[in-house]
Amino acid sequence: MPEPKQKKIVQRQAPEKLEKKKLQQVKTIDKEEDNINETINVLESFLKREYEENRQTPIKYFNFVIDSESFERTIENMFYFSFLLRDGKASLEIDNDGIPVVAPKSKRDLDEFRKKGGVNTQMISSMDIEQWQVKEKIINIKPPIPKRGSEKEI
């Protein structure tokens, strides 16, 4: 009978390299999340200011999110606004004319809403470039939400 072969013990080093890459990826995601939170805070401040300038009357949603100079920024504005809704920092309602309107929510209003069993929801809306081109021509658009990232912020 042949003798059984002895098993060789091999140490693997690959898991250490994977761990380092995972840590780097987490840092990148954290940095992106910080940028998103910063953008959401800027958007919230802008919404509050516009609401005050509009005599504490809700603002038409499309007037708020559409950037007449950039379809891309319009889509970004819609995306970031959805986080304000999710976090309970803004409300979106349909007015008597069937037009969506937005307003900031105070912490007190949010607390009352939650005490009554209310739950935050997140809305995602869509718009294609043809819709953007039509809306930006028929809606009286104020200056856009402050620019972000590499662009000059107002």
mmCIF file of C-alpha atoms in Angstrom:
data_model
loop_
_atom_site.group_PDB
_atom_site.id
_atom_site.type_symbol
_atom_site.label_atom_id
_atom_site.label_comp_id
_atom_site.label_asym_id
_atom_site.label_seq_id
_atom_site.Cartn_x
_atom_site.Cartn_y
_atom_site.Cartn_z
ATOM 1 C CA MET A 1 0.000 0.000 0.000
ATOM 2 C CA PRO A 2 1.199 3.477 -0.820
ATOM 3 C CA GLU A 3 1.958 5.794 2.064
ATOM 4 C CA PRO A 4 -0.451 8.714 2.614
ATOM 5 C CA LYS A 5 0.893 12.067 1.445
ATOM 6 C CA GLN A 6 1.507 14.745 4.019
ATOM 7 C CA LYS A 7 -0.463 17.964 3.595
ATOM 8 C CA LYS A 8 1.490 21.154 3.136
ATOM 9 C CA ILE A 9 0.448 24.118 5.245
ATOM 10 C CA VAL A 10 0.249 27.299 3.183
ATOM 11 C CA GLN A 11 -0.337 30.731 4.679
ATOM 12 C CA ARG A 12 -2.353 33.113 2.586
ATOM 13 C CA GLN A 13 -1.666 36.823 2.554
ATOM 14 C CA ALA A 14 -4.481 37.974 0.287
ATOM 15 C CA PRO A 15 -7.017 38.630 3.095
ATOM 16 C CA GLU A 16 -4.789 41.383 4.524
ATOM 17 C CA LYS A 17 -4.783 43.202 1.192
ATOM 18 C CA LEU A 18 -8.555 42.898 0.977
ATOM 19 C CA GLU A 19 -8.964 44.385 4.441
ATOM 20 C CA LYS A 20 -6.936 47.434 3.457
ATOM 21 C CA LYS A 21 -9.061 47.965 0.353
ATOM 22 C CA LYS A 22 -12.272 47.641 2.347
ATOM 23 C CA LEU A 23 -11.128 50.329 4.787
ATOM 24 C CA GLN A 24 -10.262 52.654 1.924
ATOM 25 C CA GLN A 25 -13.662 52.081 0.333
ATOM 26 C CA VAL A 26 -15.436 52.869 3.624
ATOM 27 C CA LYS A 27 -13.521 56.146 3.909
ATOM 28 C CA THR A 28 -14.530 57.074 0.350
ATOM 29 C CA ILE A 29 -18.187 56.287 1.043
ATOM 30 C CA ASP A 30 -18.059 58.315 4.281
ATOM 31 C CA LYS A 31 -16.596 61.268 2.367
ATOM 32 C CA GLU A 32 -19.320 61.008 -0.295
ATOM 33 C CA GLU A 33 -21.970 60.824 2.416
ATOM 34 C CA ASP A 34 -20.516 63.944 4.067
ATOM 35 C CA ASN A 35 -20.737 65.764 0.722
ATOM 36 C CA ILE A 36 -24.347 64.647 0.299
ATOM 37 C CA ASN A 37 -25.224 65.808 3.826
ATOM 38 C CA GLU A 38 -23.543 69.152 3.184
ATOM 39 C CA THR A 39 -25.520 69.584 -0.039
ATOM 40 C CA ILE A 40 -28.754 68.662 1.728
ATOM 41 C CA ASN A 41 -28.022 71.257 4.437
ATOM 42 C CA VAL A 42 -27.421 73.941 1.786
ATOM 43 C CA LEU A 43 -30.677 72.969 0.087
ATOM 44 C CA GLU A 44 -32.556 73.111 3.397
ATOM 45 C CA SER A 45 -31.201 76.608 4.117
ATOM 46 C CA PHE A 46 -32.162 77.730 0.631
ATOM 47 C CA LEU A 47 -35.689 76.322 1.064
ATOM 48 C CA LYS A 48 -36.104 78.155 4.384
ATOM 49 C CA ARG A 49 -34.886 81.425 2.863
ATOM 50 C CA GLU A 50 -37.162 81.105 -0.179
ATOM 51 C CA TYR A 51 -40.112 80.244 2.074
ATOM 52 C CA GLU A 52 -39.492 83.363 4.191
ATOM 53 C CA GLU A 53 -39.125 85.544 1.083
ATOM 54 C CA ASN A 54 -42.410 84.080 -0.202
ATOM 55 C CA ARG A 55 -44.187 85.351 2.946
ATOM 56 C CA GLN A 56 -44.207 81.876 4.517
ATOM 57 C CA THR A 57 -46.229 80.503 1.638
ATOM 58 C CA PRO A 58 -45.321 77.136 0.107
ATOM 59 C CA ILE A 59 -43.176 77.314 -3.029
ATOM 60 C CA LYS A 60 -44.079 75.561 -6.255
ATOM 61 C CA TYR A 61 -41.991 72.389 -6.391
ATOM 62 C CA PHE A 62 -40.864 72.844 -9.992
ATOM 63 C CA ASN A 63 -39.941 76.487 -9.410
ATOM 64 C CA PHE A 64 -37.798 75.271 -6.533
ATOM 65 C CA VAL A 65 -35.971 72.379 -8.197
ATOM 66 C CA ILE A 66 -35.669 73.428 -11.841
ATOM 67 C CA ASP A 67 -32.390 75.042 -12.792
ATOM 68 C CA SER A 68 -33.061 76.790 -16.094
ATOM 69 C CA GLU A 69 -29.365 76.664 -16.956
ATOM 70 C CA SER A 70 -28.774 72.950 -16.362
ATOM 71 C CA PHE A 71 -30.841 69.798 -16.793
ATOM 72 C CA GLU A 72 -28.234 67.887 -14.774
ATOM 73 C CA ARG A 73 -28.529 70.229 -11.778
ATOM 74 C CA THR A 74 -32.320 70.029 -12.013
ATOM 75 C CA ILE A 75 -32.135 66.249 -11.623
ATOM 76 C CA GLU A 76 -29.657 66.630 -8.754
ATOM 77 C CA ASN A 77 -31.983 69.134 -7.052
ATOM 78 C CA MET A 78 -34.867 66.676 -7.329
ATOM 79 C CA PHE A 79 -32.667 63.907 -5.910
ATOM 80 C CA TYR A 80 -31.411 65.950 -2.957
ATOM 81 C CA PHE A 81 -34.886 67.317 -2.220
ATOM 82 C CA SER A 82 -36.083 63.729 -1.778
ATOM 83 C CA PHE A 83 -33.702 63.470 1.206
ATOM 84 C CA LEU A 84 -35.276 66.560 2.800
ATOM 85 C CA LEU A 85 -38.623 64.780 2.571
ATOM 86 C CA ARG A 86 -37.198 61.520 3.911
ATOM 87 C CA ASP A 87 -35.618 63.307 6.872
ATOM 88 C CA GLY A 88 -38.808 65.246 7.625
ATOM 89 C CA LYS A 89 -37.148 68.606 6.950
ATOM 90 C CA ALA A 90 -39.579 69.542 4.169
ATOM 91 C CA SER A 91 -43.147 68.856 3.136
ATOM 92 C CA LEU A 92 -44.594 68.304 -0.318
ATOM 93 C CA GLU A 93 -48.302 68.809 -0.866
ATOM 94 C CA ILE A 94 -50.665 69.409 -3.765
ATOM 95 C CA ASP A 95 -52.306 72.846 -3.693
ATOM 96 C CA ASN A 96 -55.892 73.689 -4.730
ATOM 97 C CA ASP A 97 -54.787 74.074 -8.362
ATOM 98 C CA GLY A 98 -53.244 70.589 -8.402
ATOM 99 C CA ILE A 99 -49.688 71.934 -8.340
ATOM 100 C CA PRO A 100 -47.068 70.362 -6.055
ATOM 101 C CA VAL A 101 -45.762 72.831 -3.472
ATOM 102 C CA VAL A 102 -42.952 72.554 -0.924
ATOM 103 C CA ALA A 103 -42.253 74.113 2.449
ATOM 104 C CA PRO A 104 -39.697 73.624 5.207
ATOM 105 C CA LYS A 105 -40.771 71.779 8.340
ATOM 106 C CA SER A 106 -39.715 72.930 11.771
ATOM 107 C CA LYS A 107 -38.345 70.469 14.316
ATOM 108 C CA ARG A 108 -41.444 71.102 16.438
ATOM 109 C CA ASP A 109 -43.776 70.258 13.520
ATOM 110 C CA LEU A 110 -41.792 67.104 12.829
ATOM 111 C CA ASP A 111 -41.951 66.031 16.486
ATOM 112 C CA GLU A 112 -45.745 66.582 16.566
ATOM 113 C CA PHE A 113 -46.121 64.647 13.318
ATOM 114 C CA ARG A 114 -44.212 61.688 14.757
ATOM 115 C CA LYS A 115 -46.128 61.779 18.075
ATOM 116 C CA LYS A 116 -49.339 61.353 16.078
ATOM 117 C CA GLY A 117 -47.875 58.242 14.453
ATOM 118 C CA GLY A 118 -46.691 59.931 11.275
ATOM 119 C CA VAL A 119 -43.849 58.330 9.375
ATOM 120 C CA ASN A 120 -41.489 60.080 6.986
ATOM 121 C CA THR A 121 -41.565 58.990 3.378
ATOM 122 C CA GLN A 122 -39.209 59.590 0.517
ATOM 123 C CA MET A 123 -40.407 60.637 -2.908
ATOM 124 C CA ILE A 124 -38.525 60.168 -6.118
ATOM 125 C CA SER A 125 -39.740 62.118 -9.115
ATOM 126 C CA SER A 126 -38.509 61.917 -12.650
ATOM 127 C CA MET A 127 -38.091 64.285 -15.546
ATOM 128 C CA ASP A 128 -36.603 63.808 -18.969
ATOM 129 C CA ILE A 129 -34.839 66.495 -20.960
ATOM 130 C CA GLU A 130 -37.888 67.223 -23.136
ATOM 131 C CA GLN A 131 -40.029 67.860 -20.044
ATOM 132 C CA TRP A 132 -37.284 70.064 -18.608
ATOM 133 C CA GLN A 133 -37.091 72.115 -21.806
ATOM 134 C CA VAL A 134 -40.862 72.703 -21.796
ATOM 135 C CA LYS A 135 -41.116 73.467 -18.062
ATOM 136 C CA GLU A 136 -38.208 75.876 -18.070
ATOM 137 C CA LYS A 137 -39.978 77.884 -20.798
ATOM 138 C CA ILE A 138 -43.425 78.056 -19.171
ATOM 139 C CA ILE A 139 -42.541 78.355 -15.493
ATOM 140 C CA ASN A 140 -41.337 81.671 -14.137
ATOM 141 C CA ILE A 141 -38.109 80.411 -12.611
ATOM 142 C CA LYS A 142 -36.198 82.402 -10.027
ATOM 143 C CA PRO A 143 -32.428 82.057 -9.768
ATOM 144 C CA PRO A 144 -31.534 78.398 -9.255
ATOM 145 C CA ILE A 145 -30.613 76.672 -6.032
ATOM 146 C CA PRO A 146 -26.996 77.513 -5.155
ATOM 147 C CA LYS A 147 -24.459 75.656 -7.237
ATOM 148 C CA ARG A 148 -22.550 72.759 -5.695
ATOM 149 C CA GLY A 149 -19.207 71.033 -5.739
ATOM 150 C CA SER A 150 -16.634 72.536 -8.050
ATOM 151 C CA GLU A 151 -19.057 75.269 -9.014
ATOM 152 C CA LYS A 152 -19.242 78.587 -7.218
ATOM 153 C CA GLU A 153 -21.676 78.483 -4.288
ATOM 154 C CA ILE A 154 -23.925 81.440 -3.587
#
